[in-house]
Tab-separated table of C-alpha atoms and ligand atoms in Angstrom:
chain	number	residue	atom	x	y	z
A	28	MET	CA	-132.675	-116.313	31.940
A	29	ALA	CA	-136.141	-117.187	32.403
A	30	LEU	CA	-138.842	-117.668	35.024
A	31	PRO	CA	-141.263	-120.496	35.192
A	32	VAL	CA	-144.796	-118.894	34.750
A	33	ALA	CA	-147.109	-120.549	37.206
A	34	GLY	CA	-149.786	-123.352	35.853
A	35	SER	CA	-148.350	-123.761	32.372
A	36	ALA	CA	-145.019	-125.183	30.735
A	37	SER	CA	-144.253	-121.663	29.582
A	38	ALA	CA	-141.439	-119.390	31.006
A	39	PHE	CA	-141.078	-115.851	31.231
A	40	PRO	CA	-137.664	-114.387	29.652
A	41	VAL	CA	-136.220	-111.592	31.827
A	42	ARG	CA	-134.650	-108.708	30.210
A	43	ARG	CA	-134.062	-106.395	33.172
A	44	ILE	CA	-134.008	-106.447	36.739
A	45	TYR	CA	-135.036	-102.955	38.389
A	46	CYS	CA	-135.731	-102.477	42.067
A	47	VAL	CA	-137.157	-99.701	44.304
A	48	GLY	CA	-135.690	-98.411	47.484
A	49	ARG	CA	-137.345	-97.110	50.490
A	50	ASN	CA	-140.819	-97.914	49.943
A	51	TYR	CA	-142.230	-99.090	53.140
A	52	LEU	CA	-142.246	-96.238	55.978
A	53	GLU	CA	-141.356	-98.703	58.810
A	54	HIS	CA	-138.155	-100.130	56.836
A	55	ILE	CA	-137.280	-96.453	56.161
A	56	ARG	CA	-137.392	-95.847	59.845
A	57	GLU	CA	-135.369	-99.503	60.753
A	58	MET	CA	-132.689	-98.368	58.511
A	59	LYS	CA	-132.453	-94.979	60.206
A	60	GLU	CA	-130.654	-93.227	57.157
A	61	SER	CA	-133.141	-91.403	54.944
A	62	ASP	CA	-135.574	-88.634	55.066
A	63	GLU	CA	-139.053	-90.019	55.328
A	64	ARG	CA	-140.134	-87.699	52.811
A	65	ASP	CA	-137.551	-88.630	50.006
A	66	PRO	CA	-139.066	-90.117	47.027
A	67	PRO	CA	-138.310	-93.948	46.283
A	68	PHE	CA	-135.620	-94.408	43.919
A	69	PHE	CA	-134.530	-97.270	41.577
A	70	PHE	CA	-131.223	-99.440	41.066
A	71	GLN	CA	-130.655	-102.360	38.974
A	72	LYS	CA	-129.477	-105.942	39.524
A	73	PRO	CA	-127.800	-108.108	36.786
A	74	ARG	CA	-129.952	-110.530	35.122
A	75	ASP	CA	-127.914	-113.404	35.680
A	76	ALA	CA	-128.419	-112.859	39.311
A	77	LEU	CA	-131.613	-114.560	39.278
A	78	VAL	CA	-132.300	-117.545	41.462
A	79	LEU	CA	-135.361	-119.642	41.205
A	80	THR	CA	-137.428	-121.111	43.887
A	81	GLY	CA	-136.065	-124.157	45.303
A	82	GLN	CA	-132.352	-123.322	44.367
A	83	THR	CA	-129.463	-122.493	46.714
A	84	VAL	CA	-128.026	-118.959	47.392
A	85	PRO	CA	-124.275	-119.195	47.884
A	86	TYR	CA	-123.274	-116.805	51.051
A	87	PRO	CA	-121.469	-114.173	49.078
A	88	PRO	CA	-117.867	-112.813	49.830
A	89	GLN	CA	-117.054	-109.423	51.126
A	90	THR	CA	-119.748	-109.400	53.724
A	91	ASN	CA	-120.640	-110.218	57.246
A	92	ASP	CA	-123.931	-109.158	57.471
A	93	PHE	CA	-125.971	-110.901	54.434
A	94	GLN	CA	-129.517	-109.851	54.639
A	95	PHE	CA	-133.259	-110.614	52.852
A	96	GLU	CA	-135.750	-108.053	51.713
A	97	VAL	CA	-138.828	-109.971	50.604
A	98	GLU	CA	-140.301	-107.958	47.650
A	99	LEU	CA	-143.601	-108.109	45.302
A	100	VAL	CA	-141.932	-108.441	41.839
A	101	VAL	CA	-144.059	-107.386	39.048
A	102	ALA	CA	-143.380	-108.742	35.451
A	103	ILE	CA	-143.639	-106.586	32.540
A	104	GLY	CA	-145.563	-108.103	29.542
A	105	LYS	CA	-146.276	-104.822	27.371
A	106	GLY	CA	-143.437	-102.108	26.949
A	107	GLY	CA	-143.617	-98.403	26.849
A	108	ARG	CA	-142.279	-95.130	27.724
A	109	ALA	CA	-143.895	-92.050	29.768
A	110	ILE	CA	-146.690	-94.673	30.913
A	111	SER	CA	-149.590	-92.891	32.738
A	112	LYS	CA	-150.579	-94.113	36.135
A	113	GLU	CA	-153.938	-94.967	34.673
A	114	ALA	CA	-152.595	-97.122	31.724
A	115	ALA	CA	-149.821	-98.864	34.235
A	116	LEU	CA	-151.603	-101.913	35.122
A	117	ASP	CA	-152.165	-102.695	31.168
A	118	HIS	CA	-148.549	-103.104	31.079
A	119	ILE	CA	-148.127	-105.769	33.574
A	120	PHE	CA	-148.178	-109.429	32.455
A	121	GLY	CA	-147.816	-111.194	36.251
A	122	TYR	CA	-146.625	-111.067	39.785
A	123	ALA	CA	-143.678	-112.980	41.791
A	124	VAL	CA	-142.361	-113.060	45.023
A	125	GLY	CA	-138.916	-111.986	45.125
A	126	PHE	CA	-135.893	-111.524	47.614
A	127	ASP	CA	-133.847	-108.273	47.172
A	128	MET	CA	-130.714	-109.933	48.832
A	129	THR	CA	-128.499	-107.451	50.496
A	130	ARG	CA	-124.654	-107.073	51.575
A	131	ARG	CA	-126.002	-104.550	54.047
A	132	ASP	CA	-122.451	-103.678	55.666
A	133	ARG	CA	-121.433	-102.974	52.350
A	134	GLN	CA	-124.536	-100.956	51.324
A	135	ARG	CA	-124.391	-98.808	54.436
A	136	GLU	CA	-120.596	-98.102	53.929
A	137	SER	CA	-121.220	-97.150	50.181
A	138	GLY	CA	-124.373	-95.133	51.055
A	139	LYS	CA	-121.907	-93.108	53.682
A	140	LYS	CA	-119.228	-92.694	51.535
A	141	GLY	CA	-121.794	-91.271	48.634
A	142	LEU	CA	-120.905	-94.288	46.200
A	143	PRO	CA	-122.995	-96.414	43.986
A	144	TRP	CA	-124.880	-99.257	45.705
A	145	GLU	CA	-123.691	-102.047	43.380
A	146	ILE	CA	-121.503	-104.046	45.825
A	147	GLY	CA	-124.383	-103.781	48.211
A	148	LYS	CA	-127.147	-105.014	46.050
A	149	SER	CA	-126.096	-105.972	42.595
A	150	PHE	CA	-123.720	-109.106	43.043
A	151	ASP	CA	-124.169	-112.794	42.045
A	152	ALA	CA	-127.050	-114.446	42.948
A	153	SER	CA	-128.282	-111.679	44.697
A	154	SER	CA	-131.933	-111.785	42.921
A	155	PRO	CA	-133.953	-114.801	43.925
A	156	CYS	CA	-137.437	-114.757	42.098
A	157	GLY	CA	-140.417	-117.130	42.568
A	158	ASP	CA	-142.799	-118.262	39.825
A	159	VAL	CA	-144.582	-115.595	37.716
A	160	HIS	CA	-148.560	-115.680	38.147
A	161	PRO	CA	-150.366	-114.167	35.291
A	162	VAL	CA	-152.649	-111.637	35.823
A	163	ALA	CA	-155.236	-113.511	33.831
A	164	GLN	CA	-154.916	-115.857	36.825
A	165	VAL	CA	-154.477	-113.728	39.744
A	166	GLY	CA	-155.624	-110.407	39.004
A	167	HIS	CA	-153.791	-107.220	40.185
A	168	ILE	CA	-151.862	-107.557	43.477
A	169	ASN	CA	-152.498	-104.454	45.494
A	170	GLN	CA	-153.227	-105.817	48.859
A	171	GLY	CA	-152.621	-108.474	51.335
A	172	ARG	CA	-150.100	-110.003	53.736
A	173	ILE	CA	-146.357	-110.008	52.298
A	174	ALA	CA	-143.995	-111.826	54.835
A	175	VAL	CA	-140.966	-114.017	55.201
A	176	SER	CA	-139.925	-116.844	57.450
A	177	VAL	CA	-136.435	-118.068	58.526
A	178	ASN	CA	-136.322	-121.831	59.613
A	179	GLY	CA	-140.005	-121.617	60.029
A	180	GLN	CA	-139.441	-118.394	62.311
A	181	SER	CA	-141.333	-115.214	60.943
A	182	LYS	CA	-139.257	-112.232	60.284
A	183	GLN	CA	-140.830	-109.628	57.826
A	184	ASP	CA	-144.774	-109.593	58.295
A	185	SER	CA	-146.582	-107.058	56.675
A	186	VAL	CA	-149.426	-105.850	53.865
A	187	ILE	CA	-148.759	-104.685	50.382
A	188	GLU	CA	-151.105	-101.787	51.519
A	189	LYS	CA	-148.422	-100.155	53.002
A	190	MET	CA	-146.349	-99.214	50.285
A	191	ILE	CA	-145.446	-95.748	49.820
A	192	TRP	CA	-145.512	-95.872	45.961
A	193	HIS	CA	-147.981	-98.238	44.588
A	194	VAL	CA	-147.589	-100.038	41.517
A	195	PRO	CA	-149.356	-97.771	39.142
A	196	GLU	CA	-146.889	-95.048	40.366
A	197	ILE	CA	-143.712	-97.162	40.332
A	198	ILE	CA	-144.253	-98.070	36.314
A	199	SER	CA	-145.186	-94.770	35.586
A	200	ASN	CA	-142.268	-93.127	37.261
A	201	LEU	CA	-139.707	-95.621	35.985
A	202	SER	CA	-140.917	-95.644	32.564
A	203	HIS	CA	-139.915	-91.790	32.301
A	204	GLN	CA	-136.439	-92.767	33.383
A	205	TYR	CA	-136.132	-95.782	31.130
A	206	ASP	CA	-137.910	-97.400	27.995
A	207	LEU	CA	-139.864	-100.492	29.918
A	208	VAL	CA	-139.662	-103.613	27.747
A	209	GLU	CA	-141.598	-107.020	27.816
A	210	GLY	CA	-139.228	-109.109	30.300
A	211	ASP	CA	-138.467	-106.329	32.729
A	212	LEU	CA	-138.837	-107.456	36.328
A	213	ILE	CA	-139.447	-104.695	39.236
A	214	TYR	CA	-138.867	-105.343	42.671
A	215	THR	CA	-141.287	-103.022	44.616
A	216	GLY	CA	-139.337	-102.568	48.079
A	217	THR	CA	-139.323	-104.296	51.387
A	218	PRO	CA	-141.314	-103.754	54.654
A	219	ALA	CA	-139.608	-103.524	57.842
A	220	GLY	CA	-138.022	-106.585	59.499
A	221	VAL	CA	-135.122	-107.330	57.412
A	222	ALA	CA	-132.387	-109.446	59.200
A	223	PRO	CA	-129.154	-111.228	58.587
A	224	VAL	CA	-128.887	-114.875	57.619
A	225	VAL	CA	-126.184	-117.704	57.673
A	226	PRO	CA	-125.303	-120.500	55.725
A	227	GLY	CA	-127.725	-123.579	56.301
A	228	ASP	CA	-130.900	-121.075	56.773
A	229	VAL	CA	-134.143	-121.803	54.721
A	230	LEU	CA	-135.749	-118.588	53.582
A	231	ARG	CA	-139.405	-118.582	52.697
A	232	GLY	CA	-141.406	-115.359	51.152
A	233	SER	CA	-144.796	-114.970	50.762
A	234	VAL	CA	-147.273	-112.567	49.142
A	235	ALA	CA	-151.080	-113.442	49.442
A	236	GLY	CA	-152.395	-114.958	46.199
A	237	LEU	CA	-148.941	-116.297	44.953
A	238	SER	CA	-146.969	-119.282	45.328
A	239	ASP	CA	-143.950	-119.156	48.005
A	240	LEU	CA	-140.440	-118.546	47.039
A	241	VAL	CA	-138.249	-120.761	48.874
A	242	ILE	CA	-134.589	-120.639	48.991
A	243	THR	CA	-131.439	-122.124	50.804
A	244	ILE	CA	-128.406	-120.157	52.100
A	245	GLY	CA	-125.311	-122.066	51.026
A	246	HIS	CA	-121.773	-122.030	52.074
A	247	GLY	CA	-119.654	-119.367	50.256
A	248	SER	CA	-117.410	-120.837	47.529
B	219	MN	MN1	-135.077	-103.905	48.408
C-alpha cells in the first residue's frame, strides 16, 4: 500500500499505521470516559485498511454508530529509536489529512470491558488518508485549521494548536515504544465534534496547507 505524493509522480510506501488516542481536550470531554490528565496512548491499524482520497469506505459490519475522526497524519521519512523531541522533526517526510474511522459502539463496549480496541478501530477500510505533502514543499504543520464537513455541513472545526501532545513529543514518545521506520504513518488525534455517518455521506477533511481528503460512505457488503 502506498500513498500519492502531492506534486509528483512518486508514491510513499506505507509500513505501519500508528494512531494517538485522546490528544485534544474538548474531544476527551465529549467522550466523557477518561481522566483529562491521562497521557495520550497509541494503537495501530492494519496497513491494508488505507483508503485513498476519492475512494469509497464501505459501511462496516458490527456497528450502528460508524464515526469519523479527522486527524493530521505524519509520514515518517527517516527511522529511529528513542528520538529526542529536539530531533523529531528531522524524521518527518511529510504530512497528510486522515480519517480515523471508528465503530464507536464497539469501541465504547470494549473500553468498558477492559478489552482491546481492535474491533472498534482496526477494521477493514478504517484508515482513509489523503496525499502526502513533503516538508520540502509545505514546511512543518504545527498550527492552522483542522476541519471536516459531511455533505457540505461543518462538523469538526478546530486548530492544530489545540493538540495536547504536539508532533515532536508524539514522535519521541512513540519511538521509545517502537523502532520507527521510513514509511510509518502517525495519526495524531482528533478534536471535538465527532459524529456518525450513513451510506451516501460524503466526507471532506481538511488541514490548512494540505490538500483535502474526500471519501464517500458506501453500502455494506
Ligand atoms: Mn483518533
